[in-house]
XYZ file of C-alpha atoms in Angstrom:
373
model
C -19.122 19.725 46.533
C -17.851 16.719 48.464
C -19.915 14.434 46.241
C -18.382 16.015 43.116
C -14.857 15.522 44.489
C -15.606 11.891 45.278
C -16.907 11.354 41.753
C -13.792 12.978 40.249
C -11.501 10.779 42.350
C -13.498 7.685 41.386
C -13.261 8.569 37.680
C -9.510 9.205 37.906
C -8.868 5.934 39.758
C -10.987 3.966 37.315
C -9.282 5.519 34.288
C -5.876 4.868 35.879
C -6.899 1.228 36.344
C -7.990 0.990 32.682
C -4.726 2.595 31.518
C -2.732 0.171 33.665
C -4.569 -2.810 32.200
C -4.017 -1.487 28.669
C -0.325 -0.961 29.438
C 0.097 -4.478 30.805
C -1.758 -6.043 27.873
C -0.409 -3.595 25.281
C 0.131 -6.304 22.651
C -3.482 -7.444 22.932
C -4.667 -3.824 22.763
C -2.717 -3.343 19.523
C -4.364 -6.475 18.070
C -7.793 -5.171 19.107
C -7.067 -1.744 17.667
C -5.969 -3.146 14.299
C -8.981 -5.464 14.258
C -11.262 -2.487 14.921
C -9.711 -0.567 12.027
C -10.143 -3.534 9.693
C -13.719 -4.069 10.857
C -14.460 -0.388 10.173
C -13.084 -0.877 6.664
C -15.124 -4.036 6.122
C -18.375 -2.973 7.783
C -19.774 -1.217 4.650
C -19.437 -4.516 2.752
C -21.159 -6.441 5.559
C -23.970 -3.888 5.834
C -24.516 -3.932 2.071
C -24.646 -7.731 1.861
C -26.875 -7.975 4.945
C -29.554 -5.932 3.167
C -29.781 -8.469 0.353
C -32.816 -10.726 0.587
C -33.695 -13.811 -1.403
C -37.409 -14.094 -0.869
C -37.896 -13.833 2.867
C -34.391 -15.057 3.695
C -31.817 -12.387 4.542
C -28.193 -12.769 3.565
C -26.417 -14.410 6.556
C -24.290 -11.883 8.435
C -21.551 -14.447 9.265
C -21.196 -15.186 5.539
C -21.112 -11.449 4.811
C -18.328 -11.125 7.408
C -16.371 -13.921 5.701
C -16.698 -12.190 2.325
C -15.684 -8.791 3.760
C -12.665 -10.356 5.496
C -11.727 -12.155 2.274
C -11.832 -8.839 0.386
C -9.595 -7.155 2.976
C -7.107 -10.037 2.984
C -7.228 -10.144 -0.813
C -6.207 -6.484 -0.977
C -3.355 -7.043 1.513
C -2.024 -10.174 -0.188
C -2.526 -8.585 -3.607
C -0.307 -5.715 -2.545
C 2.428 -8.088 -1.399
C 2.009 -10.066 -4.620
C 2.626 -6.818 -6.484
C 5.875 -5.898 -4.725
C 7.297 -9.430 -4.358
C 8.486 -9.630 -8.004
C 10.182 -6.237 -7.597
C 12.024 -7.381 -4.482
C 12.918 -10.700 -6.139
C 14.294 -8.829 -9.151
C 16.477 -6.685 -6.897
C 17.818 -9.738 -5.032
C 18.425 -11.535 -8.323
C 20.345 -8.520 -9.658
C 22.570 -8.409 -6.584
C 23.172 -12.182 -6.638
C 24.288 -12.054 -10.285
C 26.674 -9.176 -9.703
C 30.339 -10.020 -10.253
C 32.052 -9.736 -6.828
C 35.137 -8.324 -8.543
C 33.123 -5.248 -9.556
C 32.280 -4.595 -5.909
C 35.908 -5.169 -4.869
C 37.174 -2.802 -7.572
C 34.629 -0.188 -6.542
C 35.647 -0.571 -2.906
C 39.355 -0.181 -3.760
C 38.622 2.826 -5.954
C 36.681 4.427 -3.106
C 39.645 3.918 -0.761
C 42.065 5.440 -3.278
C 39.770 8.438 -3.794
C 39.442 8.885 -0.050
C 43.240 8.655 0.365
C 43.670 11.357 -2.285
C 41.062 13.585 -0.620
C 42.600 13.060 2.842
C 46.053 13.976 1.471
C 44.664 17.236 0.102
C 43.228 18.023 3.528
C 46.584 17.377 5.203
C 45.778 13.946 6.704
C 48.382 11.183 6.422
C 46.052 8.230 5.795
C 46.734 5.511 3.224
C 44.261 3.218 1.492
C 45.935 0.160 3.037
C 45.465 1.567 6.545
C 41.791 2.246 5.876
C 41.285 -1.225 4.420
C 43.034 -2.895 7.380
C 40.976 -0.888 9.886
C 37.705 -1.766 8.121
C 38.590 -5.467 7.874
C 39.559 -5.671 11.556
C 36.279 -4.036 12.603
C 34.344 -6.413 10.335
C 36.090 -9.477 11.813
C 35.390 -8.244 15.340
C 31.725 -7.705 14.485
C 31.359 -11.168 12.923
C 33.141 -12.837 15.865
C 30.600 -11.336 18.279
C 27.626 -12.614 16.317
C 25.803 -15.484 17.983
C 24.109 -17.183 15.045
C 22.305 -19.611 17.349
C 20.749 -16.693 19.176
C 19.913 -14.956 15.874
C 18.172 -18.079 14.592
C 16.283 -18.470 17.863
C 15.268 -14.818 17.787
C 14.159 -15.126 14.146
C 12.064 -18.166 15.021
C 10.497 -16.179 17.856
C 9.678 -13.303 15.498
C 8.026 -15.691 13.023
C 6.006 -17.315 15.813
C 4.912 -13.934 17.200
C 3.966 -12.728 13.726
C 1.892 -15.865 13.130
C 0.058 -15.381 16.435
C -0.528 -11.712 15.598
C -1.957 -12.463 12.144
C -4.248 -15.215 13.460
C -5.426 -13.062 16.395
C -6.183 -10.045 14.215
C -8.084 -12.153 11.640
C -10.034 -13.903 14.420
C -10.963 -10.639 16.171
C -11.815 -8.889 12.901
C -14.167 -11.670 11.808
C -16.172 -11.680 15.033
C -16.256 -7.884 15.129
C -17.768 -7.907 11.627
C -20.032 -10.862 12.291
C -21.387 -9.702 15.653
C -21.701 -6.006 14.748
C -19.079 -4.405 17.006
C -18.710 -7.077 19.684
C -15.335 -5.618 20.740
C -16.887 -2.244 21.567
C -19.778 -3.925 23.370
C -17.356 -5.967 25.477
C -15.396 -2.866 26.509
C -18.632 -1.080 27.345
C -19.525 -3.752 29.923
C -16.364 -2.872 31.871
C -17.622 0.661 32.523
C -20.057 1.369 35.378
C -23.671 1.778 34.236
C -23.788 5.510 35.029
C -20.770 6.157 32.750
C -21.973 4.168 29.742
C -23.496 7.209 28.053
C -20.082 8.853 28.348
C -18.580 5.713 26.837
C -20.952 5.939 23.852
C -19.927 9.564 23.253
C -16.250 8.612 23.469
C -16.709 5.759 20.973
C -18.579 7.950 18.458
C -16.059 10.815 18.634
C -13.039 8.513 18.616
C -14.338 6.510 15.658
C -14.831 9.686 13.633
C -11.333 10.982 14.358
C -9.592 7.637 13.902
C -11.319 6.975 10.575
C -10.416 10.454 9.333
C -6.848 10.146 10.596
C -6.036 6.727 9.140
C -7.892 7.569 5.939
C -5.636 10.613 5.668
C -2.548 8.553 6.496
C -3.330 6.052 3.731
C -3.874 8.921 1.290
C -0.599 10.490 2.436
C 1.253 7.198 1.876
C -0.189 6.890 -1.639
C 0.717 10.480 -2.544
C 4.246 10.272 -1.119
C 4.920 6.921 -2.796
C 3.552 8.170 -6.126
C 5.606 11.375 -6.040
C 8.880 9.649 -5.133
C 8.380 6.807 -7.608
C 7.311 9.070 -10.481
C 10.102 11.630 -10.010
C 12.744 8.884 -9.700
C 11.412 7.294 -12.890
C 11.577 10.624 -14.749
C 15.155 11.160 -13.518
C 16.159 7.702 -14.726
C 16.780 6.198 -11.304
C 16.722 2.354 -11.341
C 13.968 0.517 -9.444
C 11.764 3.608 -9.344
C 8.588 1.571 -8.705
C 10.153 -0.277 -5.764
C 11.441 3.026 -4.386
C 7.926 4.471 -4.570
C 6.459 1.464 -2.737
C 9.123 1.579 -0.003
C 8.767 5.332 0.519
C 4.992 5.028 0.746
C 5.058 2.152 3.213
C 7.707 3.582 5.535
C 6.015 6.985 5.538
C 3.587 5.587 8.108
C 6.417 5.895 10.657
C 6.579 9.602 11.598
C 9.897 11.415 11.048
C 12.107 8.294 11.050
C 10.264 6.475 8.242
C 11.081 8.909 5.397
C 14.758 8.997 6.411
C 15.006 5.187 6.468
C 13.181 5.029 3.126
C 15.618 7.522 1.578
C 18.693 5.594 2.755
C 17.234 2.268 1.650
C 16.226 3.717 -1.729
C 19.721 5.074 -2.349
C 21.190 1.637 -1.602
C 18.640 -0.119 -3.851
C 19.181 2.233 -6.771
C 22.968 2.126 -6.498
C 23.120 -1.680 -6.293
C 21.041 -1.844 -9.469
C 23.790 0.134 -11.233
C 26.637 -2.123 -10.097
C 26.318 -4.671 -12.969
C 26.915 -1.759 -15.398
C 30.278 -0.960 -13.733
C 29.401 2.638 -12.850
C 32.019 5.202 -11.861
C 31.966 6.737 -8.406
C 30.656 10.007 -9.894
C 27.723 8.171 -11.515
C 26.842 6.529 -8.196
C 27.103 9.893 -6.470
C 24.839 11.563 -9.042
C 22.318 8.730 -8.652
C 22.372 9.128 -4.858
C 21.898 12.904 -5.201
C 18.886 12.370 -7.485
C 17.216 10.085 -4.949
C 18.148 12.295 -1.997
C 16.819 15.482 -3.638
C 13.629 13.686 -4.660
C 12.963 12.558 -1.098
C 13.868 15.982 0.301
C 11.446 17.740 -2.033
C 8.681 15.232 -1.304
C 9.314 15.571 2.426
C 8.820 19.337 2.200
C 5.531 18.823 0.363
C 4.511 16.306 3.012
C 5.456 18.567 5.938
C 4.003 21.819 4.638
C 0.992 20.618 2.659
C -0.136 17.068 3.482
C 0.479 16.757 7.232
C -1.141 20.070 8.285
C -4.297 18.994 6.464
C -4.270 15.434 7.878
C -3.253 16.171 11.473
C -4.837 19.591 11.745
C -8.279 18.615 10.473
C -8.475 15.064 11.799
C -7.248 15.564 15.377
C -7.392 19.371 15.766
C -3.871 19.516 17.210
C -0.910 21.819 16.592
C 2.111 20.250 14.805
C 4.340 20.966 17.838
C 1.811 19.205 20.046
C 1.850 16.184 17.718
C 5.660 16.228 17.570
C 5.973 16.065 21.364
C 3.377 13.282 21.558
C 5.200 11.205 18.918
C 8.559 11.648 20.687
C 7.021 10.542 23.989
C 5.384 7.545 22.295
C 8.735 6.603 20.727
C 10.311 6.511 24.187
C 7.540 4.260 25.479
C 6.679 1.982 22.556
C 9.351 2.451 19.887
C 8.267 2.443 16.247
C 4.897 0.859 17.038
C 4.284 3.586 19.600
C 5.059 6.260 16.997
C 2.555 4.759 14.543
C -0.298 4.687 17.073
C 0.699 7.834 18.993
C -1.759 10.224 17.337
C -4.861 7.954 17.600
C -4.024 7.160 21.243
C -3.542 10.870 21.988
C -6.866 11.645 20.321
C -8.578 9.039 22.498
C -7.022 10.479 25.677
C -8.157 13.982 24.749
C -11.692 12.787 24.053
C -11.838 10.901 27.372
C -10.598 13.927 29.325
C -13.037 16.214 27.535
C -15.947 13.839 28.174
C -15.335 13.424 31.898
C -13.607 16.690 32.817
C -14.631 19.060 30.016
C -16.422 21.408 32.406
C -13.138 22.169 34.173
C -11.455 23.362 30.946
C -14.199 25.743 29.745
C -13.930 29.343 30.902
C -16.961 31.256 32.136
C -17.111 33.566 29.103
C -17.068 30.537 26.785
C -20.007 29.035 28.669
C -21.918 32.321 28.396
C -21.154 32.492 24.682
C -22.431 28.945 24.221
C -25.591 29.742 26.172
C -26.153 32.882 24.075
C -25.677 30.891 20.893
C -28.180 28.302 22.043
C -30.697 30.998 22.946
C -30.307 32.724 19.592
C -30.766 29.434 17.766
């Protein structure tokens, strides 16, 4: 009994040490995690090419890794090449818009608001609203430190460059050396726990592949539904709206809301050159809002239960709490990786402490099943 308690304490302390290291080097862990996902996506290509033989010479695995990485990067850059013209078209439309149209629309909005406020019994004039808005805008601009913004932007670009290079570097060697990242992590574990590590890797890989495969499918479905419905309803920039809604859907809960707001702005700005009335802009916003609301209901009640329920075997409330906790710790990035990280923690706990969570009748049932089989 004492030996078992000592082993439990040792496992807990070791896992706490590993968690602390992962917390301290969280950025590196994210790079490794993304590289692992990309290497999983590229490994079928590498395995296929490695089986090719010209005479007695096998296809070089490093070259196969280069080709697989090139295919992955080609897909990523091809996607951005697809949406760049759409974004450029939107920017070009806004830049060519007559500022007077925006000013007239702004003044008309103030007059309509003044009329509405008068009907509700509020004594507010359009001039007072305009003065209040302009004073707040001046105060906001005066507080902006453009030197700091430029410095921060330069830092973001530098960090993004380091991230892209690191992920490409790690992905290549993971493909070339057949899972070198996993092998390196395995060496950290004591020899007597390495079988447990193998079980954790196998189970985690299965769940992560299923989860992210489902997430990609969910993004495609959500983007297709929003884009198609907006196109049918005659909403401008329907394709761009579909792309944005699909991409931002990877962020749980917050992503669809941000996508809806951004899509309303994009579609309304596309109407500005045609001098739309306030009612036309409102109808356009309602079309986009209703489209996103309907798609969100389909996502919540049909897509997510299938993806989360079957891939991680967790209740939606359980997932909701995990995502909220991850948002407090890691922000948007934490929300994106919350479910895979939670799956890993559950697998680790089950592997090392599973015997403490199985009731006696469950053990007897398992034994009976084994005997019958």
